[in-house]
Short mmCIF file of C-alpha atoms and ligand atoms in Angstrom, two decimals:
data_model
loop_
_atom_site.label_atom_id
_atom_site.label_comp_id
_atom_site.label_asym_id
_atom_site.label_seq_id
_atom_site.Cartn_x
_atom_site.Cartn_y
_atom_site.Cartn_z
CA MET Y 440 12.10 -24.47 -16.07
CA GLN Y 441 14.36 -22.87 -18.69
CA THR Y 442 14.46 -19.13 -18.16
CA THR Y 443 16.83 -16.27 -18.71
CA LEU Y 444 16.96 -14.14 -15.64
CA THR Y 445 18.08 -10.51 -15.64
CA SER Y 446 21.26 -10.46 -13.58
CA LEU Y 447 21.13 -8.69 -10.25
CA ASN Y 448 22.16 -5.03 -10.30
CA ALA Y 449 25.72 -4.71 -8.94
CA ASN Y 450 24.77 -2.23 -6.20
CA ALA Y 451 21.89 -4.43 -5.09
CA ALA Y 452 24.31 -7.37 -4.93
CA LYS Y 453 26.67 -5.26 -2.84
CA PHE Y 454 23.80 -4.19 -0.55
CA ILE Y 455 22.80 -7.74 0.32
CA ALA Y 456 26.39 -8.93 0.71
CA THR Y 457 26.69 -7.13 4.07
CA PRO Y 458 24.27 -7.91 6.90
CA ARG Y 459 22.23 -4.72 7.29
CA LYS Y 460 21.73 -2.58 10.40
CA MET Y 461 18.85 -0.26 11.35
CA LEU Y 462 18.69 3.52 11.39
CA ILE Y 463 18.20 5.32 14.70
CA ASN Y 464 19.12 8.96 15.21
CA GLY Y 465 21.30 9.05 12.10
CA GLN Y 466 23.32 5.98 13.16
CA TRP Y 467 23.29 2.46 11.73
CA VAL Y 468 22.95 0.17 14.74
CA GLU Y 469 22.21 -3.41 15.75
CA ALA Y 470 19.09 -4.35 17.73
CA ALA Y 471 19.59 -3.93 21.48
CA SER Y 472 18.89 -7.67 21.84
CA GLY Y 473 21.48 -8.49 19.16
CA LYS Y 474 18.82 -10.62 17.45
CA ARG Y 475 18.56 -10.83 13.65
CA ILE Y 476 15.90 -12.05 11.22
CA GLU Y 477 16.26 -13.59 7.80
CA THR Y 478 14.56 -12.27 4.72
CA LYS Y 479 13.82 -14.70 1.88
CA ASN Y 480 13.41 -14.62 -1.87
CA PRO Y 481 9.85 -15.86 -2.52
CA ALA Y 482 10.78 -17.08 -6.01
CA THR Y 483 13.19 -19.65 -4.58
CA GLY Y 484 12.62 -19.81 -0.83
CA GLU Y 485 16.31 -18.96 -0.32
CA VAL Y 486 17.55 -16.63 2.41
CA ILE Y 487 18.81 -13.34 0.91
CA THR Y 488 20.37 -11.77 3.98
CA THR Y 489 19.59 -10.89 7.59
CA VAL Y 490 18.48 -7.65 9.25
CA PRO Y 491 18.30 -6.66 12.93
CA GLU Y 492 15.14 -7.71 14.72
CA GLY Y 493 14.06 -4.51 16.41
CA GLY Y 494 12.21 -4.85 19.71
CA VAL Y 495 10.68 -2.62 22.38
CA GLU Y 496 14.01 -1.07 23.42
CA ASP Y 497 14.87 -0.14 19.83
CA ILE Y 498 11.46 1.42 19.29
CA ASN Y 499 11.96 3.40 22.50
CA ARG Y 500 15.32 4.70 21.25
CA ALA Y 501 13.91 5.56 17.84
CA VAL Y 502 10.90 7.38 19.29
CA ALA Y 503 13.18 9.35 21.63
CA ALA Y 504 15.31 10.38 18.64
CA ALA Y 505 12.27 11.38 16.59
CA ARG Y 506 10.83 13.35 19.52
CA LYS Y 507 14.13 15.21 20.04
CA ALA Y 508 14.41 15.96 16.31
CA PHE Y 509 10.85 17.28 16.32
CA GLU Y 510 11.32 19.53 19.32
CA GLU Y 511 14.94 20.61 19.38
CA GLY Y 512 16.79 19.74 16.19
CA PRO Y 513 17.20 21.90 13.10
CA TRP Y 514 14.03 20.34 11.63
CA PRO Y 515 11.41 22.53 13.39
CA LYS Y 516 13.32 25.70 12.43
CA MET Y 517 13.78 24.74 8.80
CA LYS Y 518 12.05 26.92 6.19
CA PRO Y 519 9.38 25.23 4.07
CA ASN Y 520 11.45 25.59 0.89
CA GLU Y 521 14.44 23.96 2.62
CA ARG Y 522 12.24 21.00 3.58
CA GLY Y 523 11.01 20.89 -0.01
CA ASN Y 524 14.55 20.91 -1.35
CA LEU Y 525 15.49 17.97 0.88
CA LEU Y 526 12.50 16.00 -0.42
CA LEU Y 527 13.50 16.85 -4.01
CA LYS Y 528 17.05 15.70 -3.37
CA PHE Y 529 15.69 12.49 -1.83
CA ALA Y 530 13.56 11.96 -4.97
CA ASP Y 531 16.56 12.57 -7.25
CA LEU Y 532 18.63 10.03 -5.34
CA LEU Y 533 15.87 7.44 -5.57
CA GLU Y 534 15.56 8.06 -9.30
CA ALA Y 535 19.32 7.80 -9.78
CA ASN Y 536 19.29 4.41 -8.02
CA ALA Y 537 16.04 3.19 -9.57
CA GLU Y 538 17.42 -0.06 -10.95
CA GLU Y 539 19.01 -1.04 -7.66
CA PHE Y 540 15.70 -0.42 -5.86
CA SER Y 541 13.55 -2.36 -8.31
CA HIS Y 542 16.01 -5.27 -8.17
CA LEU Y 543 16.12 -5.30 -4.36
CA GLU Y 544 12.33 -5.20 -4.22
CA THR Y 545 11.89 -8.00 -6.77
CA LEU Y 546 14.41 -10.08 -4.85
CA ASP Y 547 12.68 -9.50 -1.51
CA ASN Y 548 8.98 -9.65 -2.43
CA GLY Y 549 8.96 -11.50 -5.75
CA ALA Y 550 7.01 -9.04 -7.91
CA PRO Y 551 8.12 -8.89 -11.57
CA LEU Y 552 10.63 -6.15 -12.42
CA SER Y 553 8.00 -4.36 -14.52
CA ILE Y 554 5.93 -3.87 -11.35
CA THR Y 555 8.76 -2.93 -9.01
CA GLU Y 556 10.09 -0.48 -11.63
CA SER Y 557 6.69 1.21 -11.79
CA PHE Y 558 6.54 1.41 -7.98
CA VAL Y 559 9.96 3.08 -7.90
CA SER Y 560 8.84 5.63 -10.44
CA LEU Y 561 5.55 6.24 -8.59
CA SER Y 562 7.59 6.74 -5.42
CA VAL Y 563 9.82 9.35 -7.09
CA ASP Y 564 6.73 11.20 -8.36
CA ASN Y 565 5.17 11.05 -4.93
CA LEU Y 566 8.19 12.63 -3.24
CA ARG Y 567 8.31 15.41 -5.84
CA TYR Y 568 4.58 16.07 -5.53
CA PHE Y 569 4.81 16.49 -1.75
CA ALA Y 570 8.05 18.51 -2.03
CA GLY Y 571 5.89 20.99 -3.96
CA TRP Y 572 3.37 21.14 -1.11
CA THR Y 573 5.89 22.33 1.51
CA THR Y 574 5.56 25.97 0.45
CA LYS Y 575 1.79 25.85 -0.04
CA ILE Y 576 0.47 24.74 3.35
CA THR Y 577 -1.50 27.80 4.35
CA GLY Y 578 -4.05 28.74 6.99
CA GLU Y 579 -7.12 30.94 6.58
CA THR Y 580 -8.27 34.31 7.81
CA ILE Y 581 -11.77 33.80 9.20
CA PRO Y 582 -14.47 36.48 9.27
CA VAL Y 583 -15.74 35.79 12.84
CA SER Y 584 -18.92 37.46 14.21
CA VAL Y 585 -17.94 37.86 17.87
CA PRO Y 586 -18.19 41.37 19.42
CA GLY Y 587 -15.16 43.67 19.33
CA ASN Y 588 -12.37 44.16 16.87
CA ILE Y 589 -11.13 40.59 16.60
CA PHE Y 590 -8.78 39.07 14.05
CA ASN Y 591 -9.00 35.28 13.73
CA TYR Y 592 -6.70 33.12 11.65
CA THR Y 593 -5.56 29.51 11.42
CA ARG Y 594 -2.20 27.83 11.15
CA ARG Y 595 -1.44 24.30 9.92
CA GLU Y 596 1.13 22.72 12.20
CA PRO Y 597 2.83 19.31 12.17
CA ILE Y 598 1.36 16.67 14.49
CA GLY Y 599 4.68 15.48 15.91
CA VAL Y 600 6.16 11.99 15.84
CA ILE Y 601 4.53 9.71 13.27
CA GLY Y 602 4.80 5.93 13.52
CA GLY Y 603 4.62 4.35 10.05
CA ILE Y 604 3.82 0.63 9.73
CA THR Y 605 3.82 -0.93 6.25
CA PRO Y 606 2.97 -4.24 4.54
CA TRP Y 607 5.00 -6.42 2.18
CA ASN Y 608 3.02 -6.13 -1.05
CA GLY Y 609 4.51 -2.80 -2.14
CA PRO Y 610 7.25 -2.24 0.43
CA LEU Y 611 8.98 0.78 -1.11
CA TYR Y 612 5.92 2.74 -2.22
CA MET Y 613 4.09 2.13 1.07
CA ALA Y 614 7.13 3.41 3.00
CA ILE Y 615 7.29 6.47 0.73
CA LEU Y 616 3.65 7.24 1.62
CA LYS Y 617 4.69 7.20 5.29
CA LEU Y 618 7.52 9.66 4.55
CA SER Y 619 6.47 12.09 1.82
CA ALA Y 620 3.42 13.89 3.25
CA PRO Y 621 4.53 13.49 6.90
CA LEU Y 622 7.93 15.07 6.19
CA ALA Y 623 6.51 17.75 3.87
CA THR Y 624 4.31 18.88 6.76
CA GLY Y 625 7.24 18.96 9.23
CA ASN Y 626 6.69 15.79 11.26
CA THR Y 627 9.36 13.25 12.21
CA VAL Y 628 8.96 9.53 11.51
CA VAL Y 629 9.70 6.10 12.93
CA LEU Y 630 9.15 3.41 10.30
CA ASN Y 631 8.54 -0.27 11.04
CA PRO Y 632 8.55 -2.09 7.67
CA ALA Y 633 6.99 -5.54 7.22
CA SER Y 634 9.49 -8.12 8.43
CA LEU Y 635 9.05 -10.15 5.24
CA THR Y 636 10.38 -7.27 3.09
CA PRO Y 637 12.76 -4.92 4.92
CA LEU Y 638 15.40 -4.44 2.22
CA THR Y 639 14.26 -1.49 0.09
CA VAL Y 640 13.13 0.42 3.16
CA LEU Y 641 16.57 0.00 4.78
CA ARG Y 642 18.27 1.09 1.56
CA LEU Y 643 15.95 4.13 1.58
CA GLY Y 644 17.45 4.99 4.96
CA GLU Y 645 20.84 5.44 3.30
CA LEU Y 646 19.30 7.89 0.83
CA VAL Y 647 17.67 9.77 3.71
CA GLN Y 648 21.16 10.32 5.10
CA GLU Y 649 22.71 11.12 1.74
CA ALA Y 650 19.99 13.69 1.05
CA GLY Y 651 20.92 15.37 4.34
CA PHE Y 652 17.81 15.09 6.52
CA PRO Y 653 18.81 15.99 10.09
CA ASP Y 654 19.48 13.06 12.44
CA GLY Y 655 16.37 11.57 14.03
CA VAL Y 656 13.93 12.96 11.43
CA VAL Y 657 13.62 9.50 9.85
CA ASN Y 658 14.28 6.33 11.86
CA ILE Y 659 13.85 2.81 10.50
CA VAL Y 660 13.35 -0.14 12.84
CA PRO Y 661 12.60 -3.51 11.23
CA GLY Y 662 11.14 -6.15 13.52
CA SER Y 663 7.94 -8.10 13.90
CA GLY Y 664 4.64 -6.25 13.97
CA SER Y 665 3.46 -8.00 17.08
CA ILE Y 666 6.49 -6.71 19.05
CA ALA Y 667 8.12 -3.66 17.38
CA GLY Y 668 4.93 -2.55 15.59
CA ALA Y 669 2.82 -2.96 18.72
CA ALA Y 670 5.39 -1.03 20.82
CA LEU Y 671 5.13 1.85 18.36
CA THR Y 672 1.33 1.91 18.47
CA GLU Y 673 1.32 1.86 22.30
CA HIS Y 674 4.09 4.43 22.73
CA PRO Y 675 3.02 7.53 24.70
CA ASN Y 676 5.46 9.76 22.77
CA VAL Y 677 4.12 8.83 19.34
CA ASP Y 678 1.46 11.32 18.21
CA LYS Y 679 0.06 9.48 15.23
CA ILE Y 680 0.14 6.05 13.59
CA SER Y 681 -0.08 5.80 9.83
CA PHE Y 682 -0.70 2.16 8.99
CA THR Y 683 -1.17 0.10 5.84
CA GLY Y 684 -2.11 -3.53 6.30
CA SER Y 685 -4.95 -5.83 7.20
CA THR Y 686 -8.26 -4.76 8.70
CA GLU Y 687 -7.68 -7.10 11.63
CA VAL Y 688 -4.42 -5.42 12.65
CA GLY Y 689 -5.96 -2.00 11.90
CA LYS Y 690 -8.60 -2.65 14.56
CA GLN Y 691 -5.92 -3.69 17.02
CA ILE Y 692 -4.05 -0.45 16.33
CA ILE Y 693 -7.12 1.64 17.13
CA ARG Y 694 -7.39 -0.15 20.47
CA SER Y 695 -3.71 0.14 21.38
CA SER Y 696 -3.63 3.82 20.36
CA ALA Y 697 -6.40 4.72 22.77
CA ASP Y 698 -4.30 5.43 25.87
CA ASN Y 699 -2.76 8.67 24.60
CA VAL Y 700 -5.55 9.33 22.07
CA LYS Y 701 -3.16 8.95 19.17
CA LYS Y 702 -4.31 10.08 15.79
CA VAL Y 703 -4.64 7.07 13.53
CA SER Y 704 -4.88 6.76 9.78
CA LEU Y 705 -5.46 3.34 8.29
CA GLU Y 706 -5.24 1.89 4.77
CA LEU Y 707 -6.74 -1.58 5.16
CA GLY Y 708 -8.08 -4.51 3.22
CA GLY Y 709 -10.63 -4.72 0.44
CA LYS Y 710 -12.94 -6.97 -1.53
CA SER Y 711 -13.59 -4.76 -4.51
CA ALA Y 712 -16.41 -5.27 -6.99
CA HIS Y 713 -15.78 -4.96 -10.72
CA ILE Y 714 -18.97 -4.65 -12.77
CA ILE Y 715 -18.96 -5.51 -16.47
CA PHE Y 716 -22.03 -4.47 -18.50
CA ALA Y 717 -22.90 -6.18 -21.78
CA ASP Y 718 -22.46 -2.87 -23.63
CA ALA Y 719 -18.82 -2.51 -22.54
CA ASP Y 720 -16.03 -2.55 -25.09
CA TYR Y 721 -15.49 -6.29 -24.87
CA GLU Y 722 -11.70 -6.52 -25.25
CA THR Y 723 -11.07 -3.62 -22.86
CA ALA Y 724 -13.41 -5.16 -20.29
CA LEU Y 725 -11.65 -8.52 -20.55
CA GLN Y 726 -8.22 -6.97 -20.06
CA ASN Y 727 -9.47 -4.77 -17.21
CA ALA Y 728 -11.14 -7.70 -15.46
CA ALA Y 729 -7.89 -9.69 -15.56
CA ASN Y 730 -5.56 -6.83 -14.66
CA ALA Y 731 -7.80 -5.63 -11.84
CA VAL Y 732 -7.36 -8.88 -9.97
CA PHE Y 733 -4.09 -10.41 -11.19
CA PHE Y 734 -1.88 -7.32 -10.81
CA ASN Y 735 0.90 -8.15 -8.33
CA SER Y 736 -0.43 -11.74 -8.26
CA GLY Y 737 -3.58 -10.49 -6.58
CA GLN Y 738 -1.63 -9.17 -3.59
CA ALA Y 739 -3.24 -5.76 -3.89
CA CYS Y 740 -5.66 -4.20 -1.46
CA ILE Y 741 -7.66 -2.79 -4.40
CA ALA Y 742 -7.82 -6.12 -6.30
CA GLY Y 743 -11.07 -6.34 -8.25
CA SER Y 744 -11.73 -9.81 -6.89
CA ARG Y 745 -15.55 -9.86 -7.10
CA LEU Y 746 -16.34 -9.80 -10.79
CA PHE Y 747 -19.98 -9.12 -11.68
CA VAL Y 748 -20.79 -9.78 -15.35
CA GLU Y 749 -24.13 -9.03 -17.01
CA ASN Y 750 -26.10 -12.21 -17.67
CA LYS Y 751 -26.26 -11.75 -21.45
CA ILE Y 752 -22.50 -12.12 -21.80
CA TYR Y 753 -21.64 -13.98 -18.57
CA ASP Y 754 -20.86 -17.47 -19.94
CA LYS Y 755 -18.83 -16.24 -22.88
CA PHE Y 756 -17.02 -13.61 -20.81
CA MET Y 757 -16.02 -16.09 -18.09
CA SER Y 758 -14.75 -18.63 -20.58
CA ASP Y 759 -12.84 -15.95 -22.52
CA LEU Y 760 -11.40 -14.67 -19.25
CA ALA Y 761 -10.23 -18.19 -18.44
CA GLU Y 762 -8.57 -18.44 -21.90
CA TYR Y 763 -6.99 -15.00 -21.52
CA THR Y 764 -5.72 -15.94 -18.06
CA LYS Y 765 -3.90 -18.99 -19.41
CA ASN Y 766 -1.50 -16.60 -21.16
CA PHE Y 767 -0.32 -15.02 -17.93
CA LYS Y 768 3.11 -16.47 -17.41
CA LEU Y 769 3.95 -17.39 -13.84
CA GLY Y 770 7.60 -17.18 -12.86
CA ASN Y 771 10.59 -15.51 -11.27
CA GLY Y 772 10.29 -11.71 -11.22
CA PHE Y 773 13.75 -11.40 -12.83
CA ASP Y 774 12.48 -13.24 -15.93
CA GLN Y 775 11.38 -10.56 -18.41
CA SER Y 776 8.50 -12.74 -19.65
CA THR Y 777 6.96 -13.14 -16.20
CA ILE Y 778 3.56 -11.53 -15.69
CA LEU Y 779 2.76 -13.06 -12.30
CA GLY Y 780 5.47 -13.50 -9.70
CA PRO Y 781 5.29 -15.77 -6.65
CA LEU Y 782 3.25 -14.93 -3.56
CA ILE Y 783 5.18 -13.53 -0.63
CA SER Y 784 5.43 -16.68 1.52
CA GLU Y 785 4.56 -20.33 1.93
CA LYS Y 786 1.92 -19.24 4.45
CA GLN Y 787 0.29 -16.87 1.96
CA LYS Y 788 0.37 -19.51 -0.77
CA ASN Y 789 -1.31 -22.06 1.50
CA SER Y 790 -3.88 -19.53 2.60
CA VAL Y 791 -4.80 -18.67 -1.00
CA LEU Y 792 -4.99 -22.32 -2.08
CA GLY Y 793 -7.09 -22.97 1.03
CA TYR Y 794 -9.59 -20.38 -0.20
CA VAL Y 795 -9.73 -22.05 -3.62
CA ASP Y 796 -10.58 -25.35 -1.86
CA ILE Y 797 -13.24 -23.65 0.26
CA GLY Y 798 -14.72 -22.16 -2.91
CA LEU Y 799 -14.89 -25.55 -4.60
CA GLN Y 800 -16.54 -27.05 -1.51
CA GLU Y 801 -19.05 -24.21 -1.55
CA GLY Y 802 -19.96 -25.14 -5.13
CA ALA Y 803 -17.81 -22.81 -7.24
CA GLU Y 804 -16.56 -24.09 -10.58
CA LEU Y 805 -12.83 -23.94 -11.37
CA LEU Y 806 -12.39 -22.61 -14.94
CA VAL Y 807 -8.62 -22.26 -14.77
CA GLY Y 808 -5.85 -22.13 -12.18
CA GLY Y 809 -5.27 -23.70 -8.80
CA ASN Y 810 -2.06 -25.27 -7.60
CA PRO Y 811 0.88 -25.39 -10.06
CA THR Y 812 1.96 -28.97 -10.53
CA GLU Y 813 5.15 -28.28 -12.48
CA ALA Y 814 8.04 -29.50 -10.39
CA GLU Y 815 10.11 -26.52 -11.44
CA LEU Y 816 7.87 -24.12 -9.57
CA ALA Y 817 8.00 -26.19 -6.41
CA ASN Y 818 10.53 -24.11 -4.45
CA GLY Y 819 8.86 -20.75 -5.00
CA TYR Y 820 5.52 -19.73 -3.50
CA TYR Y 821 3.51 -19.85 -6.72
CA VAL Y 822 -0.23 -19.94 -7.28
CA LYS Y 823 -1.62 -20.00 -10.81
CA PRO Y 824 -4.04 -17.23 -11.72
CA THR Y 825 -7.40 -18.74 -10.90
CA VAL Y 826 -10.86 -18.06 -12.29
CA LEU Y 827 -13.88 -19.36 -10.38
CA ALA Y 828 -17.42 -19.27 -11.78
CA ASN Y 829 -20.74 -20.24 -10.24
CA VAL Y 830 -20.06 -18.05 -7.24
CA SER Y 831 -22.60 -16.19 -5.15
CA ASN Y 832 -21.91 -13.07 -3.12
CA ASP Y 833 -22.54 -14.80 0.22
CA MET Y 834 -19.89 -17.51 -0.25
CA THR Y 835 -16.74 -17.26 1.88
CA ILE Y 836 -14.61 -16.65 -1.24
CA ALA Y 837 -16.78 -13.64 -2.16
CA ARG Y 838 -16.76 -12.19 1.36
CA GLU Y 839 -13.21 -12.58 2.63
CA GLU Y 840 -10.11 -10.96 1.23
CA ILE Y 841 -8.06 -13.73 -0.43
CA PHE Y 842 -5.05 -11.54 -1.33
CA GLY Y 843 -3.97 -13.81 -4.15
CA PRO Y 844 -4.65 -14.32 -7.90
CA VAL Y 845 -8.21 -15.55 -7.53
CA VAL Y 846 -11.27 -14.01 -9.15
CA THR Y 847 -14.86 -14.97 -8.44
CA GLY Y 848 -17.34 -14.47 -11.29
CA MET Y 849 -21.01 -13.73 -10.60
CA PRO Y 850 -23.80 -13.00 -13.10
CA PHE Y 851 -26.31 -10.13 -12.77
CA ASN Y 852 -29.16 -8.75 -14.84
CA ASP Y 853 -30.28 -5.59 -13.09
CA ILE Y 854 -28.27 -2.43 -12.38
CA ASP Y 855 -29.87 -1.68 -9.00
CA LYS Y 856 -29.41 -5.24 -7.86
CA VAL Y 857 -25.75 -5.32 -8.85
CA ILE Y 858 -25.13 -2.05 -7.00
CA ARG Y 859 -26.69 -3.61 -3.90
CA LEU Y 860 -24.55 -6.72 -4.26
CA ALA Y 861 -21.39 -4.68 -4.87
CA ASN Y 862 -22.00 -2.78 -1.63
CA GLN Y 863 -22.87 -5.92 0.33
CA THR Y 864 -19.44 -6.21 1.93
CA GLU Y 865 -17.77 -4.91 5.04
CA TYR Y 866 -15.03 -3.42 2.86
CA GLY Y 867 -15.08 -0.23 0.76
CA LEU Y 868 -11.73 0.35 -0.90
CA GLY Y 869 -11.96 0.03 -4.70
CA GLY Y 870 -14.49 -0.65 -7.39
CA GLY Y 871 -14.71 -0.78 -11.15
CA VAL Y 872 -17.31 -0.47 -13.85
CA CYS Y 873 -17.01 -1.19 -17.57
CA THR Y 874 -19.71 0.21 -19.86
CA THR Y 875 -19.99 2.54 -22.85
CA ASP Y 876 -23.14 4.12 -21.38
CA ILE Y 877 -22.06 7.27 -19.53
CA ARG Y 878 -25.27 7.31 -17.47
CA LYS Y 879 -24.74 3.78 -16.16
CA ALA Y 880 -21.09 4.50 -15.49
CA HIS Y 881 -21.82 7.49 -13.26
CA LYS Y 882 -24.82 5.91 -11.59
CA VAL Y 883 -22.69 2.97 -10.49
CA ALA Y 884 -19.65 5.09 -9.59
CA ASN Y 885 -21.73 7.39 -7.38
CA ALA Y 886 -23.53 4.50 -5.71
CA MET Y 887 -20.43 2.51 -4.82
CA ARG Y 888 -19.57 2.89 -1.12
CA THR Y 889 -15.83 2.87 -1.81
CA GLY Y 890 -12.96 5.33 -1.72
CA ASN Y 891 -11.86 4.70 -5.31
CA VAL Y 892 -13.80 3.86 -8.48
CA TRP Y 893 -12.33 3.21 -11.90
CA ILE Y 894 -14.50 3.50 -15.02
CA ASN Y 895 -13.29 1.55 -18.08
CA THR Y 896 -9.88 1.27 -16.46
CA TYR Y 897 -8.51 -0.03 -13.16
CA ASN Y 898 -5.58 0.29 -10.70
CA LEU Y 899 -4.65 3.88 -11.60
CA LEU Y 900 -2.95 5.84 -8.82
CA ASP Y 901 -1.48 9.34 -8.76
CA PRO Y 902 0.11 11.36 -5.95
CA ALA Y 903 -2.41 14.16 -6.56
CA SER Y 904 -5.53 12.02 -6.20
CA PRO Y 905 -6.81 11.05 -2.73
CA TYR Y 906 -6.66 7.36 -1.89
CA GLY Y 907 -8.31 5.43 0.93
CA GLY Y 908 -11.25 3.39 2.10
CA TYR Y 909 -14.86 3.55 3.24
CA LYS Y 910 -16.20 1.22 5.93
CA GLN Y 911 -13.68 -1.33 7.22
CA SER Y 912 -11.19 -0.46 4.47
CA GLY Y 913 -9.76 2.41 6.40
CA LEU Y 914 -9.63 5.79 8.05
CA GLY Y 915 -8.35 8.91 6.31
CA ARG Y 916 -6.86 9.47 2.85
CA GLU Y 917 -3.34 9.31 1.52
CA ASN Y 918 -2.18 11.40 -1.46
CA GLY Y 919 -3.47 14.76 -2.67
CA SER Y 920 -4.34 17.63 -0.36
CA ALA Y 921 -6.12 15.08 1.85
CA ALA Y 922 -2.71 13.86 3.00
CA ILE Y 923 -1.73 17.38 4.05
CA ASP Y 924 -4.85 17.48 6.22
CA MET Y 925 -4.01 14.07 7.62
CA PHE Y 926 -0.55 15.05 8.84
CA THR Y 927 -1.29 18.51 10.24
CA GLU Y 928 -3.19 19.96 13.18
CA THR Y 929 -5.21 23.14 12.67
CA LYS Y 930 -4.76 25.88 15.23
CA SER Y 931 -7.19 28.81 15.52
CA ILE Y 932 -5.63 32.03 16.81
CA TRP Y 933 -7.67 34.96 18.20
CA VAL Y 934 -6.24 38.48 18.32
CA ASN Y 935 -7.89 41.41 20.12
CA LEU Y 936 -7.09 44.46 17.98
CA ASP Y 937 -8.75 46.96 20.34
P1 NAP Z 1422 -0.74 -7.22 8.26
O1 NAP Z 1422 -0.56 -8.58 8.76
O2 NAP Z 1422 -1.78 -6.36 8.83
O3 NAP Z 1422 0.69 -6.53 8.43
C1 NAP Z 1422 0.95 -5.20 8.05
C2 NAP Z 1422 2.04 -4.65 8.92
O4 NAP Z 1422 1.58 -4.57 10.26
C3 NAP Z 1422 3.30 -5.48 8.96
O5 NAP Z 1422 4.40 -4.64 9.03
C4 NAP Z 1422 3.13 -6.27 10.24
O6 NAP Z 1422 4.32 -6.70 10.81
C5 NAP Z 1422 2.48 -5.22 11.12
N1 NAP Z 1422 1.77 -5.74 12.28
C6 NAP Z 1422 1.27 -6.98 12.50
N2 NAP Z 1422 0.68 -7.04 13.72
C7 NAP Z 1422 0.81 -5.83 14.29
C8 NAP Z 1422 0.43 -5.27 15.54
N3 NAP Z 1422 -0.24 -5.97 16.45
N4 NAP Z 1422 0.73 -3.98 15.79
C9 NAP Z 1422 1.38 -3.25 14.88
N5 NAP Z 1422 1.79 -3.72 13.68
C10 NAP Z 1422 1.51 -5.00 13.40
O7 NAP Z 1422 -0.97 -7.17 6.71
P2 NAP Z 1422 -0.15 -7.91 5.60
O8 NAP Z 1422 -0.59 -9.31 5.57
O9 NAP Z 1422 1.29 -7.60 5.75
O10 NAP Z 1422 -0.63 -7.11 4.30
C11 NAP Z 1422 -1.77 -7.46 3.64
C12 NAP Z 1422 -2.94 -6.61 4.06
O11 NAP Z 1422 -2.66 -5.24 3.86
C13 NAP Z 1422 -4.16 -6.88 3.24
O12 NAP Z 1422 -5.29 -6.93 4.05
C14 NAP Z 1422 -4.23 -5.71 2.30
O13 NAP Z 1422 -5.49 -5.46 1.79
C15 NAP Z 1422 -3.71 -4.62 3.14
N6 NAP Z 1422 -3.20 -3.52 2.31
C16 NAP Z 1422 -3.92 -2.36 2.23
C17 NAP Z 1422 -3.48 -1.32 1.42
C18 NAP Z 1422 -4.25 -0.04 1.31
O14 NAP Z 1422 -3.70 0.93 0.81
N7 NAP Z 1422 -5.48 0.04 1.76
C19 NAP Z 1422 -2.30 -1.47 0.71
C20 NAP Z 1422 -1.59 -2.66 0.80
C21 NAP Z 1422 -2.06 -3.67 1.62
P3 NAP Z 1422 5.08 -8.09 10.45
O15 NAP Z 1422 4.34 -8.73 9.33
O16 NAP Z 1422 6.41 -7.63 10.10
O17 NAP Z 1422 5.10 -8.92 11.66
MG1 MG Z 1423 11.58 -11.33 1.51
#
């Protein structure tokens, strides 16, 4: 394949030239076991560098540091505006190094630069938004009706040590979500990033230090979820787990958090419905339908993977969608013309192609996509954007999260029926509706049992707007004031004034 790749940012090149360490109590250290893991470039399958493989002992050290920083360090005594200023400085540093971060992320997880650049900028916004919250976290004075002259008020207090566990599909932004609101509210954090994509999170650790957060406030321990992640979720000195990942692991985390009744917030999987009415603006609907599912090569928890199209336009819409999809260029994320990058791993690629096969066996019709045959794509983990028609909502491919560039098209002719079908899933994360009829739009939006609904658009996110899932898509909300609630305890204080 003849391509011109953007050359790697010099600081990113420097970062990967040295084997990285992990951050515990303000020190860059090796894993206690001395073990290291490789991280690969999914566009080529080549090893980029190695990072320490954190284990139980490293998690123990990191939790001890975070506990000490929470209870004794300068952190608990810091004024809200000082915490806010640190978060602002952190945001400025991230912005100043934006190109290095987007390049490291593209290298490590394969997403096109246009996507990793937008995640860096969303991350900067997120830090600034929560920096603003530090001085606005107030309690209430409550007019209680008990006898006597009693003054009752509430305080919002940090929860303590937060364990943050993140996936590989948006490594930097997901880590920022585990830092911004938790730190704004005065907690300390131990982060365990996905072992497939540790690089930007480790680089973030350097900015944490440069910004001047006290030692132990942020600790970063890469290492496998089943060992390091599990140790964090079981740890008696961790007060809360904030997790983004699969529903399956989310359930495991609830179980392993039970012993010390840890607080848990979970951002999990999805199988979002996208409903296109015949009266929609046709071109907008077509673009939305494609972008909703193919963004980040379908590796998005909110992917609009179940596409419901009104009968009247179904055949034409599906064939136009297939045509439109052919224009999405698959390739290396450093190629400016790439729209879809590779999937994260060989395993993920095989899993997605396995679902396409299952769909075909179940009777779905392949309109476009499937396995790339071009020899030049052979070393990367590529899957062509795939459009399947003739699908019904009870097929495996319409029930299970595929987490790849695969959309399943289903016709409908009745608004109540399509609402029922849209909600016929164990998930409840995202949903979309395209129509020019404001009544239909709101009827569908209100009826969807999901945490996010987009009308005549899709995939929009903002630090000020709450984000999370109904049903098995999660517990709690990130972003907005909801995140402040999620990372604070409320204390009620009673004063006898007699
Ligand atoms: P995953 O397998 O659940 O892994 C997520 C993280 O959990 C990784 O860091 C993983 O570690 C770790 N982990 C694995 N087993 C664990 C255990 N027993 N205890 C503690 N941690 C453990 O998910 P994924 O495949 O990386 O990510 C894709 C999933 O995330 C999809 O289902 C997607 O929908 C969901 N997601 C949801 C959102 C949202 O906001 N709702 C956003 C993005 C992704 P290692 O992989 O390093 O071993
Ligand atoms: Mg990688």
